[in-house]
Amino acid sequence: KAGVTQTPRYLIKTRGQQVTLSCSPISGHRSVSWYQQTPGQGLQFLFEYFSETQRNKGNFPGRFSGRQFSNSRSEMNVSTLELGDSALYLCASSPKGDYQETQYFGPGTRLLVL
Amino acid sequence: AQKVTQAQTEISVVEKEDVTLDCVYETRDTTYYLFWYKQPPSGELVFLIRRNSFDEQNEISGRYSWNFQKSTSSFNFTITASQVVDSAVYFCALKYNFNKFYFGSGTKLNVKP
């Protein structure tokens, strides 16, 4: 089975712009979660989607949003980018989104905001 | 509150040495899951192991072994005869109730030839 894929792998944006990141889960997986990784804050949970519905949300401002499509692919959007949004954004998938399940991560998208 | 502590920020060893990465967790839930992931420089988090709170048996997988002790809320990871390819950042994580990881801050392992 192919793993979790994320596009693009690298992005450079300027402050004030918006960005959309994409995640394709492992085939058959219906849950997709997003995490932000920064040197200062570590790995932080953004949100989780299951069957096109957001089920859990982390403590991030409303500039961070996401959605999931009927084929389980997910996108996250960050509007009005700030310098502090520079990070590695990782998505993870699991079959049903039960907490007992192992989640498998993609290679991440490295976002640099100038 | 749920919390995972990895007190070792960075460890350096010489190839073939054994090394143990510590992980201490906090949770009031009786049912929870603990995980270890490896993050090489490429950035992807690679799954290593999952352990539920009711299974305290130690696990061995090749050169990797894990020691889970509920009495001390620890889930330590040992690499035997380390290799340069083991160089990475290792994360311990906790999940309970929700499909959301509480990650530790990670331990960077440098294995020198």
Short mmCIF file of N, CA, C and O in Angstrom, two decimals, chain A residues 9 31 33 35 37 43 45 48 55-58 88 90 94 96-108 110, chain B residues 31-33 35 37 39-47 49-50 89 91 95-105:
data_model
loop_
_atom_site.label_atom_id
_atom_site.label_comp_id
_atom_site.label_asym_id
_atom_site.label_seq_id
_atom_site.Cartn_x
_atom_site.Cartn_y
_atom_site.Cartn_z
N ARG A 9 5.84 19.59 -0.95
CA ARG A 9 6.78 19.26 0.11
C ARG A 9 7.41 20.51 0.70
O ARG A 9 7.74 20.53 1.88
N SER A 31 -9.66 8.54 8.52
CA SER A 31 -9.35 9.61 9.46
C SER A 31 -8.04 10.28 9.06
O SER A 31 -7.05 9.60 8.77
N SER A 33 -5.48 13.45 10.42
CA SER A 33 -5.15 14.45 11.43
C SER A 33 -4.01 15.30 10.93
O SER A 33 -3.16 14.85 10.16
N TYR A 35 -0.84 18.02 12.16
CA TYR A 35 0.01 18.49 13.25
C TYR A 35 0.97 19.56 12.72
O TYR A 35 1.42 19.49 11.57
N GLN A 37 4.67 21.24 13.52
CA GLN A 37 5.91 21.02 14.26
C GLN A 37 6.83 22.22 14.12
O GLN A 37 7.22 22.60 13.01
N LEU A 43 5.55 19.28 18.53
CA LEU A 43 4.44 18.76 17.72
C LEU A 43 3.12 19.11 18.38
O LEU A 43 2.85 18.69 19.50
N PHE A 45 -1.17 19.40 17.88
CA PHE A 45 -2.34 18.91 17.15
C PHE A 45 -3.14 20.10 16.62
O PHE A 45 -3.48 21.03 17.36
N GLU A 48 -8.59 17.04 13.41
CA GLU A 48 -8.79 15.71 12.85
C GLU A 48 -10.09 15.70 12.07
O GLU A 48 -11.10 16.29 12.49
N ARG A 55 -13.69 16.36 13.71
CA ARG A 55 -14.08 15.71 14.97
C ARG A 55 -13.37 16.30 16.17
O ARG A 55 -13.93 16.35 17.26
N ASN A 56 -12.15 16.68 15.99
CA ASN A 56 -11.37 17.25 17.09
C ASN A 56 -10.60 18.45 16.57
O ASN A 56 -10.22 18.50 15.40
N LYS A 57 -10.37 19.39 17.47
CA LYS A 57 -9.66 20.60 17.07
C LYS A 57 -8.69 20.98 18.16
O LYS A 57 -9.02 20.92 19.34
N GLY A 58 -7.50 21.38 17.77
CA GLY A 58 -6.51 21.84 18.73
C GLY A 58 -6.69 23.32 19.01
O GLY A 58 -7.63 23.96 18.56
N LEU A 88 6.92 22.73 10.02
CA LEU A 88 6.69 21.50 9.27
C LEU A 88 5.26 21.06 9.60
O LEU A 88 4.90 20.91 10.77
N LEU A 90 2.55 18.22 9.34
CA LEU A 90 2.46 16.77 9.13
C LEU A 90 1.01 16.33 9.17
O LEU A 90 0.23 16.81 9.99
N SER A 94 -5.42 7.14 9.76
CA SER A 94 -5.71 5.85 10.40
C SER A 94 -7.05 5.37 9.87
O SER A 94 -7.83 6.15 9.34
N LYS A 96 -10.08 4.18 11.18
CA LYS A 96 -11.37 4.66 11.67
C LYS A 96 -11.23 5.84 12.63
O LYS A 96 -12.23 6.36 13.10
N GLY A 97 -10.02 6.21 12.92
CA GLY A 97 -9.85 7.33 13.83
C GLY A 97 -10.10 6.99 15.28
O GLY A 97 -10.32 7.87 16.11
N ASP A 98 -10.09 5.70 15.62
CA ASP A 98 -10.18 5.32 17.03
C ASP A 98 -8.85 5.59 17.70
O ASP A 98 -7.80 5.40 17.09
N TYR A 99 -8.91 6.00 18.96
CA TYR A 99 -7.65 6.38 19.60
C TYR A 99 -6.72 5.19 19.79
O TYR A 99 -5.52 5.36 19.98
N GLN A 100 -7.27 3.98 19.71
CA GLN A 100 -6.41 2.81 19.86
C GLN A 100 -5.55 2.56 18.63
O GLN A 100 -4.57 1.84 18.68
N GLU A 101 -5.93 3.17 17.53
CA GLU A 101 -5.26 2.87 16.27
C GLU A 101 -3.90 3.57 16.16
O GLU A 101 -3.70 4.66 16.68
N THR A 102 -3.05 2.94 15.42
CA THR A 102 -1.79 3.59 15.05
C THR A 102 -2.08 4.57 13.92
O THR A 102 -2.85 4.28 13.00
N GLN A 103 -1.49 5.72 14.01
CA GLN A 103 -1.59 6.70 12.92
C GLN A 103 -0.28 6.71 12.15
O GLN A 103 0.80 6.65 12.75
N TYR A 104 -0.40 6.80 10.83
CA TYR A 104 0.77 6.80 9.97
C TYR A 104 0.93 8.18 9.36
O TYR A 104 -0.03 8.75 8.82
N PHE A 105 2.16 8.68 9.45
CA PHE A 105 2.41 10.05 9.05
C PHE A 105 2.97 10.14 7.64
O PHE A 105 3.67 9.25 7.16
N GLY A 106 2.68 11.27 7.02
CA GLY A 106 3.28 11.60 5.73
C GLY A 106 4.61 12.29 5.92
O GLY A 106 5.04 12.53 7.04
N PRO A 107 5.27 12.65 4.81
CA PRO A 107 6.60 13.26 4.88
C PRO A 107 6.58 14.72 5.30
O PRO A 107 7.62 15.29 5.63
N GLY A 108 5.40 15.33 5.32
CA GLY A 108 5.29 16.70 5.77
C GLY A 108 5.45 17.73 4.66
O GLY A 108 5.98 17.45 3.58
N ARG A 110 7.05 21.53 4.40
CA ARG A 110 7.83 22.56 5.10
C ARG A 110 7.42 23.92 4.57
O ARG A 110 7.61 24.22 3.39
N THR B 31 -7.28 3.67 30.67
CA THR B 31 -7.09 3.09 29.34
C THR B 31 -6.43 4.12 28.44
O THR B 31 -6.99 5.19 28.20
N TYR B 32 -5.27 3.80 27.98
CA TYR B 32 -4.53 4.72 27.13
C TYR B 32 -3.54 3.93 26.29
O TYR B 32 -3.33 2.74 26.52
N TYR B 33 -2.98 4.60 25.30
CA TYR B 33 -2.02 3.96 24.43
C TYR B 33 -0.75 4.80 24.36
O TYR B 33 -0.82 6.04 24.33
N PHE B 35 3.05 5.31 22.34
CA PHE B 35 3.68 5.08 21.05
C PHE B 35 5.11 5.62 21.06
O PHE B 35 5.43 6.54 21.80
N TYR B 37 7.77 7.02 17.96
CA TYR B 37 7.99 7.31 16.56
C TYR B 37 9.43 7.79 16.37
O TYR B 37 10.02 8.40 17.26
N GLN B 39 11.90 10.12 13.87
CA GLN B 39 11.87 11.15 12.84
C GLN B 39 13.27 11.36 12.29
O GLN B 39 14.09 12.05 12.89
N PRO B 40 13.57 10.79 11.13
CA PRO B 40 14.86 11.05 10.50
C PRO B 40 14.89 12.46 9.93
O PRO B 40 13.86 13.14 9.92
N PRO B 41 16.04 12.90 9.45
CA PRO B 41 16.14 14.27 8.92
C PRO B 41 15.14 14.59 7.82
O PRO B 41 14.78 15.74 7.62
N SER B 42 14.65 13.59 7.12
CA SER B 42 13.68 13.83 6.05
C SER B 42 12.36 14.39 6.60
O SER B 42 11.59 15.03 5.86
N GLY B 43 12.08 14.16 7.88
CA GLY B 43 10.92 14.77 8.49
C GLY B 43 9.75 13.85 8.78
O GLY B 43 8.94 14.14 9.66
N GLU B 44 9.64 12.77 8.06
CA GLU B 44 8.49 11.88 8.27
C GLU B 44 8.59 11.18 9.63
O GLU B 44 9.66 10.75 10.03
N LEU B 45 7.47 11.06 10.31
CA LEU B 45 7.44 10.32 11.57
C LEU B 45 7.18 8.85 11.25
O LEU B 45 6.15 8.51 10.67
N VAL B 46 8.12 8.01 11.64
CA VAL B 46 8.02 6.58 11.35
C VAL B 46 7.58 5.84 12.61
O VAL B 46 8.22 5.94 13.66
N PHE B 47 6.49 5.11 12.48
CA PHE B 47 5.94 4.37 13.61
C PHE B 47 6.89 3.25 14.03
O PHE B 47 7.40 2.51 13.19
N ILE B 49 6.33 1.54 17.63
CA ILE B 49 5.62 0.63 18.50
C ILE B 49 4.40 1.30 19.11
O ILE B 49 4.36 2.52 19.28
N ARG B 50 3.40 0.48 19.40
CA ARG B 50 2.21 0.91 20.13
C ARG B 50 2.02 -0.05 21.29
O ARG B 50 2.18 -1.27 21.13
N VAL B 89 15.52 11.85 15.53
CA VAL B 89 14.82 12.33 16.72
C VAL B 89 13.73 11.32 17.03
O VAL B 89 12.99 10.90 16.13
N PHE B 91 10.37 10.30 19.27
CA PHE B 91 9.26 10.87 20.02
C PHE B 91 8.45 9.78 20.70
O PHE B 91 8.13 8.75 20.10
N LYS B 95 -1.95 8.57 23.75
CA LYS B 95 -3.30 8.82 23.27
C LYS B 95 -4.28 8.19 24.24
O LYS B 95 -4.08 7.08 24.74
N TYR B 96 -5.37 8.92 24.52
CA TYR B 96 -6.44 8.39 25.36
C TYR B 96 -7.74 8.98 24.85
O TYR B 96 -7.76 10.10 24.35
N ASN B 97 -8.79 8.28 24.88
CA ASN B 97 -10.12 8.82 24.56
C ASN B 97 -10.30 9.41 23.16
O ASN B 97 -11.23 9.09 22.46
N PHE B 98 -9.44 10.31 22.78
CA PHE B 98 -9.57 10.98 21.50
C PHE B 98 -8.41 10.59 20.59
O PHE B 98 -7.34 10.23 21.05
N ASN B 99 -8.65 10.72 19.31
CA ASN B 99 -7.61 10.38 18.34
C ASN B 99 -6.67 11.55 18.18
O ASN B 99 -6.59 12.17 17.12
N LYS B 100 -5.96 11.85 19.27
CA LYS B 100 -5.08 13.01 19.29
C LYS B 100 -3.85 12.63 20.10
O LYS B 100 -3.96 12.15 21.23
N PHE B 101 -2.68 12.87 19.52
CA PHE B 101 -1.44 12.55 20.21
C PHE B 101 -1.03 13.66 21.16
O PHE B 101 -1.13 14.85 20.83
N TYR B 102 -0.54 13.26 22.32
CA TYR B 102 0.23 14.15 23.17
C TYR B 102 1.67 13.69 23.01
O TYR B 102 2.03 12.60 23.47
N PHE B 103 2.45 14.50 22.34
CA PHE B 103 3.84 14.14 22.07
C PHE B 103 4.77 14.70 23.12
O PHE B 103 4.56 15.78 23.67
N GLY B 104 5.84 13.96 23.39
CA GLY B 104 6.94 14.50 24.15
C GLY B 104 7.73 15.45 23.26
O GLY B 104 7.45 15.58 22.06
N SER B 105 8.72 16.08 23.84
CA SER B 105 9.51 17.06 23.09
C SER B 105 10.58 16.43 22.22
O SER B 105 11.24 17.10 21.44
#
